[in-house]
Amino acid sequence: MMRHNVWPLDVPSPFEAMRVFDPPPDEDLLRQAMVDLKRMYPVLADVTMVEGWGGAIESTPDGLPVISAVAELPGFYLATGFSGHGFGAGPGGGHLAADIVLGRTPLVDPTPFRFERMAQGRLHAPYSRR
């Protein structure tokens, strides 16, 4: 049985209290990635890294994004928590968010992505554990 912590929605969670919006790149990790890349693809032996960046990866306790209206704040909508998969899931998440905001019939069932699941303790088992 999975157990999840549930935090009140009107106070900062431990994640919010510790978040960093603009983290520096991990230079050691980037250097090692270049070593590994050149080892796997010798044709890239002369390639150099021009720039590196770091960014925040937002996630939810159950690994599913939040794509929904926020009942306590009429007119406020969320599409967040893609856990670093925004490039792949972004188009579908954006479509669902647009459907919700515009009051259209959603392309997919939005129930698993409801914001309220965080406060109600109705988190979903991550897809990888199903």
N, CA, C and O of each residue as an XYZ file, in Angstrom:
520
protein
N       0.834     -1.173      0.000
C       0.000      0.000      0.000
C       0.886      1.247      0.000
O       1.818      1.354      0.797
N       0.592      2.169     -0.884
C       1.373      3.397     -0.969
C       0.867      4.401      0.062
O      -0.340      4.533      0.267
N       1.776      5.095      0.697
C       1.392      6.139      1.643
C       1.969      7.449      1.138
O       3.144      7.526      0.780
N       1.148      8.462      1.113
C       1.582      9.772      0.647
C       1.318     10.806      1.731
O       0.340     10.715      2.472
N       2.199     11.783      1.809
C       1.940     12.924      2.675
C       0.996     13.863      1.959
O       1.058     14.009      0.738
N       0.137     14.488      2.708
C      -0.796     15.458      2.146
C      -0.589     16.755      2.911
O      -0.626     16.773      4.142
N      -0.370     17.849      2.172
C      -0.136     19.139      2.790
C      -1.317     20.055      2.537
O      -1.955     19.965      1.489
N      -1.619     20.943      3.490
C      -2.685     21.924      3.260
C      -2.333     22.787      2.051
O      -1.161     23.063      1.795
N      -3.339     23.202      1.326
C      -3.101     23.970      0.107
C      -2.890     25.452      0.372
O      -2.522     26.190     -0.541
N      -3.115     25.908      1.608
C      -3.000     27.338      1.889
C      -1.707     27.718      2.609
O      -1.557     28.862      3.040
N      -0.775     26.779      2.745
C       0.540     27.071      3.324
C       1.606     26.423      2.442
O       1.330     25.429      1.771
N       2.820     26.976      2.437
C       3.875     26.379      1.607
C       4.189     24.944      2.033
O       4.318     24.650      3.221
N       4.310     24.063      1.048
C       4.703     22.682      1.324
C       6.213     22.652      1.560
O       6.892     23.640      1.282
N       6.750     21.546      2.065
C       8.207     21.447      2.206
C       8.927     21.640      0.873
O      10.049     22.145      0.846
N       8.294     21.246     -0.228
C       8.907     21.405     -1.545
C       9.020     22.879     -1.909
O      10.046     23.322     -2.425
N       7.963     23.633     -1.640
C       7.971     25.064     -1.942
C       8.994     25.797     -1.082
O       9.659     26.718     -1.555
N       9.121     25.392      0.172
C      10.052     26.053      1.079
C      11.503     25.854      0.650
O      12.352     26.692      0.954
N      11.799     24.766     -0.047
C      13.178     24.441     -0.418
C      13.498     24.659     -1.893
O      14.633     24.421     -2.307
N      12.546     25.098     -2.686
C      12.777     25.139     -4.127
C      13.750     26.245     -4.531
O      13.861     27.284     -3.881
N      14.437     25.976     -5.615
C      15.377     26.914     -6.218
C      14.943     27.067     -7.670
O      14.886     26.085     -8.410
N      14.638     28.295     -8.079
C      14.115     28.503     -9.422
C      15.189     28.531    -10.500
O      14.904     28.223    -11.658
N      16.391     28.887    -10.153
C      17.440     29.017    -11.161
C      18.713     28.329    -10.668
O      19.704     28.996    -10.372
N      18.687     26.988    -10.580
C      19.861     26.294    -10.053
C      21.023     26.361    -11.036
O      20.810     26.384    -12.248
N      22.244     26.391    -10.526
C      23.399     26.387    -11.428
C      23.562     24.999    -12.046
O      23.160     24.002    -11.446
N      24.148     24.931    -13.237
C      24.407     23.616    -13.841
C      25.403     22.835    -12.986
O      26.270     23.425    -12.340
N      25.281     21.541    -12.983
C      26.213     20.666    -12.280
C      27.381     20.406    -13.223
O      27.301     19.554    -14.108
N      28.467     21.150    -13.025
C      29.614     21.087    -13.941
C      30.209     19.682    -14.025
O      30.570     19.229    -15.111
N      30.315     18.990    -12.892
C      30.865     17.628    -12.909
C      29.988     16.693    -13.735
O      30.491     15.878    -14.508
N      28.684     16.816    -13.567
C      27.748     15.988    -14.326
C      27.854     16.285    -15.822
O      27.858     15.364    -16.638
N      27.938     17.553    -16.180
C      28.056     17.919    -17.596
C      29.362     17.407    -18.194
O      29.382     16.908    -19.320
N      30.455     17.532    -17.436
C      31.747     17.033    -17.920
C      31.685     15.526    -18.155
O      32.146     15.032    -19.184
N      31.112     14.801    -17.195
C      31.010     13.346    -17.335
C      30.096     12.974    -18.496
O      30.361     12.001    -19.202
N      29.036     13.727    -18.700
C      28.138     13.460    -19.831
C      28.887     13.604    -21.149
O      28.679     12.811    -22.067
N      29.750     14.600    -21.253
C      30.529     14.779    -22.487
C      31.512     13.626    -22.683
O      31.690     13.147    -23.803
N      32.144     13.182    -21.609
C      33.066     12.041    -21.692
C      32.309     10.808    -22.183
O      32.774     10.111    -23.084
N      31.151     10.541    -21.596
C      30.350      9.377    -21.981
C      29.859      9.491    -23.420
O      29.887      8.511    -24.166
N      29.412     10.669    -23.809
C      28.924     10.895    -25.169
C      30.024     10.619    -26.190
O      29.786      9.948    -27.194
N      31.214     11.127    -25.940
C      32.334     10.937    -26.875
C      32.797      9.483    -26.915
O      33.246      8.996    -27.952
N      32.685      8.792    -25.774
C      33.050      7.374    -25.753
C      32.060      6.556    -26.580
O      32.459      5.649    -27.311
N      30.776      6.874    -26.467
C      29.750      6.125    -27.200
C      29.702      6.512    -28.674
O      29.344      5.691    -29.519
N      30.055      7.743    -28.985
C      29.997      8.247    -30.362
C      31.332      8.901    -30.709
O      31.455     10.124    -30.645
N      32.324      8.103    -31.072
C      33.659      8.634    -31.344
C      33.683      9.748    -32.394
O      34.584     10.587    -32.385
N      32.713      9.761    -33.285
C      32.674     10.808    -34.303
C      32.530     12.196    -33.656
O      32.819     13.206    -34.298
N      32.094     12.252    -32.411
C      31.915     13.527    -31.703
C      33.131     13.903    -30.854
O      33.038     14.781    -29.996
N      34.251     13.257    -31.083
C      35.445     13.475    -30.262
C      35.874     14.935    -30.187
O      36.393     15.366    -29.157
N      35.672     15.698    -31.244
C      36.116     17.096    -31.258
C      35.030     18.091    -30.858
O      35.251     19.301    -30.902
N      33.871     17.592    -30.471
C      32.769     18.476    -30.084
C      33.058     19.077    -28.707
O      33.533     18.388    -27.804
N      32.767     20.352    -28.563
C      32.903     21.005    -27.261
C      31.543     21.538    -26.811
O      30.677     21.849    -27.628
N      31.383     21.631    -25.519
C      30.146     22.177    -24.975
C      30.253     23.696    -24.973
O      31.212     24.263    -24.448
N      29.270     24.340    -25.559
C      29.261     25.796    -25.645
C      28.591     26.403    -24.420
O      29.030     27.436    -23.914
N      27.541     25.768    -23.950
C      26.775     26.342    -22.853
C      26.072     25.232    -22.081
O      25.705     24.207    -22.655
N      25.888     25.435    -20.802
C      25.119     24.519    -19.966
C      24.123     25.323    -19.157
O      24.332     26.509    -18.900
N      23.056     24.685    -18.761
C      22.054     25.377    -17.944
C      21.432     24.391    -16.977
O      21.501     23.177    -17.174
N      20.836     24.913    -15.952
C      20.100     24.114    -14.987
C      18.705     24.692    -14.860
O      18.503     25.887    -15.073
N      17.773     23.878    -14.525
C      16.406     24.359    -14.376
C      15.660     23.548    -13.338
O      16.058     22.441    -12.977
N      14.588     24.115    -12.877
C      13.756     23.427    -11.893
C      12.912     22.363    -12.580
O      12.401     22.580    -13.678
N      12.770     21.230    -11.941
C      11.859     20.191    -12.406
C      10.783     20.071    -11.341
O      11.053     19.667    -10.210
N       9.580     20.420    -11.708
C       8.492     20.355    -10.737
C       7.824     18.996    -10.836
O       7.682     18.429    -11.919
N       7.423     18.495     -9.697
C       6.787     17.181     -9.684
C       5.689     17.160     -8.624
O       5.568     18.071     -7.805
N       4.912     16.115     -8.664
C       3.838     15.923     -7.699
C       4.106     14.623     -6.943
O       4.872     13.790     -7.427
N       3.505     14.427     -5.782
C       3.753     13.199     -5.018
C       3.401     11.916     -5.765
O       4.003     10.874     -5.506
N       2.437     11.969     -6.689
C       2.066     10.754     -7.419
C       2.639     10.702     -8.833
O       2.362      9.762     -9.578
N       3.424     11.690     -9.205
C       4.068     11.678    -10.511
C       3.200     12.107    -11.670
O       3.672     12.141    -12.806
N       1.945     12.436    -11.421
C       1.054     12.905    -12.485
C       0.982     14.420    -12.448
O       0.992     15.009    -11.367
N       0.909     15.061    -13.603
C       0.783     16.519    -13.587
C      -0.566     16.963    -13.037
O      -1.511     16.178    -12.954
N      -0.634     18.214    -12.671
C      -1.892     18.849    -12.284
C      -2.330     19.684    -13.473
O      -1.617     20.592    -13.901
N      -3.505     19.376    -14.004
C      -4.085     20.132    -15.120
C      -5.541     20.341    -14.744
O      -6.379     19.470    -14.981
N      -5.846     21.491    -14.159
C      -7.213     21.696    -13.685
C      -7.443     23.123    -13.235
O      -6.519     23.923    -13.092
N      -8.715     23.404    -13.019
C      -9.098     24.645    -12.362
C      -8.814     24.482    -10.871
O      -8.713     23.363    -10.367
N      -8.688     25.602    -10.177
C      -8.525     25.593     -8.723
C      -9.811     26.171     -8.141
O     -10.070     27.368     -8.258
N     -10.609     25.317     -7.517
C     -11.942     25.717     -7.053
C     -11.912     26.923     -6.117
O     -12.807     27.767     -6.162
N     -10.887     27.006     -5.273
C     -10.801     28.098     -4.304
C     -10.450     29.436     -4.944
O     -10.608     30.480     -4.312
N      -9.981     29.420     -6.180
C      -9.587     30.643     -6.889
C     -10.271     30.674     -8.253
O      -9.655     30.303     -9.252
N     -11.512     31.103     -8.317
C     -12.235     31.118     -9.593
C     -11.441     31.848    -10.684
O     -10.918     32.943    -10.478
N     -11.375     31.206    -11.839
C     -10.640     31.775    -12.966
C      -9.160     31.437    -12.975
O      -8.442     31.856    -13.883
N      -8.681     30.683    -11.979
C      -7.270     30.298    -11.902
C      -7.136     28.833    -12.299
O      -7.861     27.976    -11.794
N      -6.209     28.553    -13.202
C      -6.004     27.205    -13.723
C      -4.536     26.827    -13.597
O      -3.658     27.689    -13.627
N      -4.278     25.547    -13.459
C      -2.915     25.028    -13.365
C      -2.653     24.007    -14.458
O      -3.530     23.223    -14.822
N      -1.443     24.030    -14.968
C      -0.916     22.969    -15.834
C       0.553     22.871    -15.451
O       1.399     23.551    -16.031
N       0.851     22.026    -14.475
C       2.193     21.953    -13.904
C       2.470     20.546    -13.391
O       1.579     19.696    -13.374
N       3.703     20.307    -12.976
C       4.057     19.018    -12.386
C       4.349     17.943    -13.405
O       4.078     16.767    -13.160
N       4.900     18.323    -14.550
C       5.190     17.347    -15.599
C       6.492     16.587    -15.343
O       6.890     15.751    -16.154
N       7.153     16.870    -14.228
C       8.329     16.119    -13.772
C       9.435     16.011    -14.814
O      10.055     14.958    -14.955
N       9.680     17.077    -15.532
C      10.731     17.060    -16.538
C      10.308     16.473    -17.868
O      11.136     16.355    -18.772
N       9.048     16.101    -18.017
C       8.552     15.515    -19.261
C       7.729     16.510    -20.073
O       6.946     16.118    -20.938
N       7.909     17.788    -19.793
C       7.108     18.816    -20.453
C       7.245     18.838    -21.962
O       6.272     19.110    -22.667
N       8.439     18.557    -22.471
C       8.609     18.570    -23.925
C       7.765     17.494    -24.587
O       7.204     17.716    -25.660
N       7.670     16.328    -23.955
C       6.882     15.245    -24.534
C       5.405     15.338    -24.219
O       4.563     15.140    -25.095
N       5.086     15.640    -22.963
C       3.684     15.672    -22.540
C       3.052     17.049    -22.691
O       1.834     17.188    -22.578
N       3.864     18.060    -22.944
C       3.364     19.431    -23.027
C       2.244     19.655    -24.027
O       1.249     20.295    -23.685
N       2.367     19.150    -25.256
C       1.286     19.385    -26.220
C      -0.055     18.804    -25.768
O      -1.085     19.469    -25.881
N      -0.052     17.581    -25.264
C      -1.297     16.987    -24.776
C      -1.811     17.700    -23.537
O      -3.011     17.936    -23.401
N      -0.892     18.045    -22.627
C      -1.282     18.783    -21.430
C      -1.833     20.152    -21.770
O      -2.793     20.614    -21.153
N      -1.225     20.805    -22.756
C      -1.717     22.107    -23.200
C      -3.099     22.008    -23.817
O      -3.942     22.883    -23.614
N      -3.332     20.943    -24.572
C      -4.647     20.732    -25.193
C      -5.706     20.530    -24.114
O      -6.787     21.115    -24.177
N      -5.384     19.689    -23.112
C      -6.329     19.457    -22.025
C      -6.576     20.746    -21.244
O      -7.718     21.056    -20.905
N      -5.515     21.494    -20.957
C      -5.672     22.762    -20.233
C      -6.561     23.722    -21.015
O      -7.432     24.372    -20.437
N      -6.347     23.814    -22.324
C      -7.177     24.703    -23.152
C      -8.637     24.261    -23.122
O      -9.538     25.094    -23.022
N      -8.873     22.949    -23.208
C     -10.251     22.444    -23.135
C     -10.909     22.863    -21.820
O     -12.058     23.305    -21.809
N     -10.183     22.722    -20.720
C     -10.734     23.062    -19.406
C     -11.005     24.563    -19.304
O     -12.084     24.976    -18.880
N     -10.035     25.366    -19.687
C     -10.180     26.826    -19.592
C     -11.324     27.324    -20.464
O     -12.074     28.213    -20.060
N     -11.461     26.754    -21.658
C     -12.480     27.214    -22.602
C     -13.833     26.534    -22.410
O     -14.790     26.846    -23.118
N     -13.918     25.606    -21.454
C     -15.192     24.943    -21.184
C     -15.601     23.941    -22.243
O     -16.782     23.620    -22.373
N     -14.624     23.437    -23.011
C     -14.920     22.437    -24.041
C     -14.918     21.039    -23.422
O     -14.378     20.830    -22.337
N     -15.521     20.104    -24.116
C     -15.447     18.712    -23.693
C     -13.999     18.268    -23.857
O     -13.463     18.319    -24.964
N     -13.353     17.830    -22.767
C     -11.940     17.459    -22.860
C     -11.712     16.250    -23.761
O     -12.545     15.349    -23.855
N     -10.574     16.262    -24.408
C     -10.159     15.164    -25.268
C      -9.988     13.873    -24.457
O     -10.302     12.785    -24.941
N      -9.491     14.001    -23.228
C      -9.309     12.857    -22.324
C      -9.974     13.182    -20.989
O     -10.279     14.341    -20.707
N     -10.194     12.172    -20.183
C     -10.791     12.365    -18.861
C      -9.815     13.150    -17.978
O      -8.706     12.678    -17.726
N     -10.204     14.333    -17.506
C      -9.295     15.144    -16.694
C      -9.231     14.737    -15.220
O      -8.432     15.292    -14.465
N     -10.051     13.788    -14.802
C     -10.140     13.431    -13.383
C      -8.789     13.095    -12.745
O      -8.516     13.586    -11.650
N      -7.931     12.286    -13.373
C      -6.659     11.954    -12.715
C      -5.751     13.161    -12.495
O      -4.814     13.084    -11.700
N      -6.007     14.267    -13.179
C      -5.121     15.426    -13.129
C      -5.646     16.549    -12.238
O      -5.058     17.630    -12.199
N      -6.748     16.306    -11.521
C      -7.367     17.338    -10.688
C      -6.431     17.815     -9.576
O      -5.765     17.008     -8.927
N      -6.388     19.115     -9.365
C      -5.590     19.726     -8.301
C      -6.040     19.244     -6.927
O      -5.207     19.007     -6.052
N      -7.322     19.100     -6.732
C      -7.875     18.747     -5.427
C      -7.385     17.403     -4.899
O      -7.464     17.154     -3.696
N      -6.883     16.536     -5.769
C      -6.426     15.228     -5.295
C      -5.296     15.370     -4.281
O      -5.113     14.491     -3.439
N      -4.537     16.462     -4.346
C      -3.430     16.667     -3.408
C      -3.951     16.853     -1.983
O      -3.397     16.280     -1.044
N      -4.992     17.636     -1.814
C      -5.538     17.913     -0.485
C      -6.455     16.801      0.008
O      -6.594     16.596      1.214
N      -7.079     16.086     -0.919
C      -8.026     15.040     -0.541
C      -7.357     13.697     -0.280
O      -8.007     12.751      0.163
N      -6.049     13.614     -0.556
C      -5.349     12.357     -0.368
C      -5.720     11.313     -1.394
O      -5.536     10.118     -1.162
N      -6.242     11.752     -2.531
C      -6.643     10.813     -3.591
C      -5.590     10.779     -4.691
O      -5.885     10.989     -5.867
N      -4.368     10.513     -4.283
C      -3.274     10.443     -5.237
C      -3.363      9.132     -6.004
O      -3.894      8.139     -5.506
N      -2.844      9.145     -7.201
C      -2.879      7.963     -8.055
C      -1.551      7.234     -7.974
O      -0.501      7.859     -7.824
N      -1.596      5.918     -8.072
C      -0.357      5.154     -8.143
C       0.364      5.570     -9.413
O      -0.260      5.684    -10.467
N       1.673      5.799     -9.329
C       2.400      6.160    -10.547
C       2.177      5.114    -11.636
O       2.055      3.922    -11.353
N       2.125      5.574    -12.877
C       1.877      4.663    -13.994
C       2.897      3.535    -14.043
O       2.565      2.426    -14.461
N       4.125      3.793    -13.626
C       5.154      2.763    -13.685
C       4.906      1.634    -12.689
O       5.520      0.574    -12.800
N       4.023      1.841    -11.726
C       3.758      0.811    -10.715
C       2.426      0.122    -10.936
O       1.990     -0.647    -10.079
N       1.776      0.370    -12.044
C       0.466     -0.245    -12.289
C       0.624     -1.605    -12.899
O      -0.370     -2.277    -13.177
